[in-house]
């Protein structure tokens, strides 16, 4: 009945695809015309399109011809002609939607279509990738198309920025991943601003976000990097806008904090017992101290009442130390290396160098592991990914796994998700889960199955949820005599090479969730011959084996998606046990009881669709929890966002504004000044003359605004913690936060005006605006004590410039007298 109704009433996806087909037909109709163009005629089309836009035509009007030009340029430069389904994906993204395309469908090539079209306006396009390697690789690879058509390409990497330049192109070589050599070939180092001024700029979400924050603490116009945000194409959009959406970007500077407190509370936490002194809620990833635990802690500290005698600070230290002990495990949430704690990203399995948890959590883990305790920091600027990406005039993206989060994409970002058909029919076989009684039994069965597959030569990719499980399985395989590669955060430098060879005959690769997103696994290996490819194909293609269900269905789907690219055969299966995290939290007792009744051995599996469905329901529930958590973060950040946009807008007017804008702001604040203050300020204006006076007014305004903004961020952070207590008085914490936030913001505005007018008559004519602070960058997972933070020294974007060279900022001065001073 449902299928009959579906035929009569098409779903949204069918309707969206139906809207695209006439545009695709038009592109295919005019393709022969573009094939007949000479290279110079095809290149000339770019200027023709720009002229058409200037004459009043819209991007939609020129889309068929522009897409045709890119398709033909791709054929001539890369030997790759965009398939019809790739054209469809490009149309979805141009319209400001998300194209869900299976792994191996060529999403990197798809992005060239909307990127080229939207870059014709001259307002810039940002292509957002998940890491620096992919930014560089994709810009070099696809840069050939853009360069052929006369557009410039910039690359924002953490260390250095580049422009794509064919004049510095070396011999074309292939790397292990099968794309063009990703070194400095084809690239010319440039300033950050030059890279942003390119027609199309590739970079990571971190770099784009941090540059926005950096620009808003700069005190010189020639140090501002970015242009207004126009159009963004986000690769692996689910990873960036969903998985990392609880991770506000924060710029801060170090402050001092007593090391001894962390050491004291780490020792104290070791004395407390789970189930007696504290309870652990694995679902919510939280701990709660019992009355007995609080009494025990007070006794160890030698105080009568920790709340009244030592206040919130000691309670916070106590809870953080217990959380570090109970919820954060070595080789799972973090690794200890060279006397430092490195966070392991729960979604990708990658080590996050420089990232730090906030609110003292990182220091608590350092104390727990007995390594050097680093200083805490003070926030200078922050923004969530949700509010950052919503600043673009148009946002789009692509991924292999978006449909399970389609509701969140629409509600938070206004983005529709469209599932694009595959170029070839899917030949992958997804088997039912195998369920085991114990984890050890499961691992024995996994090792046995891998050995069977390996003996016949079928390549196997095994997905694990942590470094610990990754290494445990490696031990099982070693005992079985199975040669294998390990990929986890400890050897991520070889990620591209390891994953690219995972399709080779007889290869066994054990990977954490990182599993090389963005890198194709080709049957036979990265540079396989036709014979090698056909041989692996005849063996059944890549076998993907999941050792545990992840709490997000998308992560499981991503793992499955490594197999069966472009119509290749493949097989996938998950092995789960009643002792896995997801099972233990949601369904273990019922299943374990059933297996005991049936007399099932520990390494003997059962297949049960009801259990598999209950696991998927558990995943949906957790996804719901996580969606609510992200929504909660966003609701609070929306309050801050209004303050942020207002402060940054005024700051920009002060920094870049003309004399009239600056004078208007001055007039708006002096009307409320006392007669005595106004007479003193106006006397200075008369004494100095308008030019000097308003230059000083601008400098003083920026400096005081920045100081008050830092204080406001701290105050709002404290407010965020305190309003939760108001729930006990039957008051909504968010409503209270909004009300108090408005009052605090108005107070800040009044203080700003007052302090500017008070300070202005006292300054000397040669006042200098303070340099932006030496900052560290942070990414926080939550605005709760579980926040993750990234802590990386700001790099000098002028590295490589000689002291006696002209300064790249364009001032005309020598570098040593300007930005090299």
PDB file of C-alpha atoms in Angstrom, residues 12-22 88 92 418-421:
ATOM      1  CA  UNK A  12      10.189  15.576  -1.523  1.00  0.00           C
ATOM      2  CA  UNK A  13      13.347  14.006  -2.915  1.00  0.00           C
ATOM      3  CA  UNK A  14      11.572  12.797  -6.052  1.00  0.00           C
ATOM      4  CA  UNK A  15      10.099  16.279  -6.553  1.00  0.00           C
ATOM      5  CA  UNK A  16      13.523  17.957  -6.135  1.00  0.00           C
ATOM      6  CA  UNK A  17      15.133  15.575  -8.655  1.00  0.00           C
ATOM      7  CA  UNK A  18      12.244  16.237 -11.087  1.00  0.00           C
ATOM      8  CA  UNK A  19      12.954  20.016 -10.882  1.00  0.00           C
ATOM      9  CA  UNK A  20      16.635  19.418 -11.728  1.00  0.00           C
ATOM     10  CA  UNK A  21      16.137  17.174 -14.774  1.00  0.00           C
ATOM     11  CA  UNK A  22      15.096  19.925 -17.260  1.00  0.00           C
ATOM     12  CA  UNK A  88      22.663  17.179 -10.593  1.00  0.00           C
ATOM     13  CA  UNK A  92      21.511  21.196  -5.756  1.00  0.00           C
ATOM     14  CA  UNK A 418      18.600  15.913  -1.713  1.00  0.00           C
ATOM     15  CA  UNK A 419      19.703  12.319  -2.312  1.00  0.00           C
ATOM     16  CA  UNK A 420      21.407  12.151  -5.708  1.00  0.00           C
ATOM     17  CA  UNK A 421      21.095   8.860  -7.667  1.00  0.00           C
TER      18      UNK A 421
END
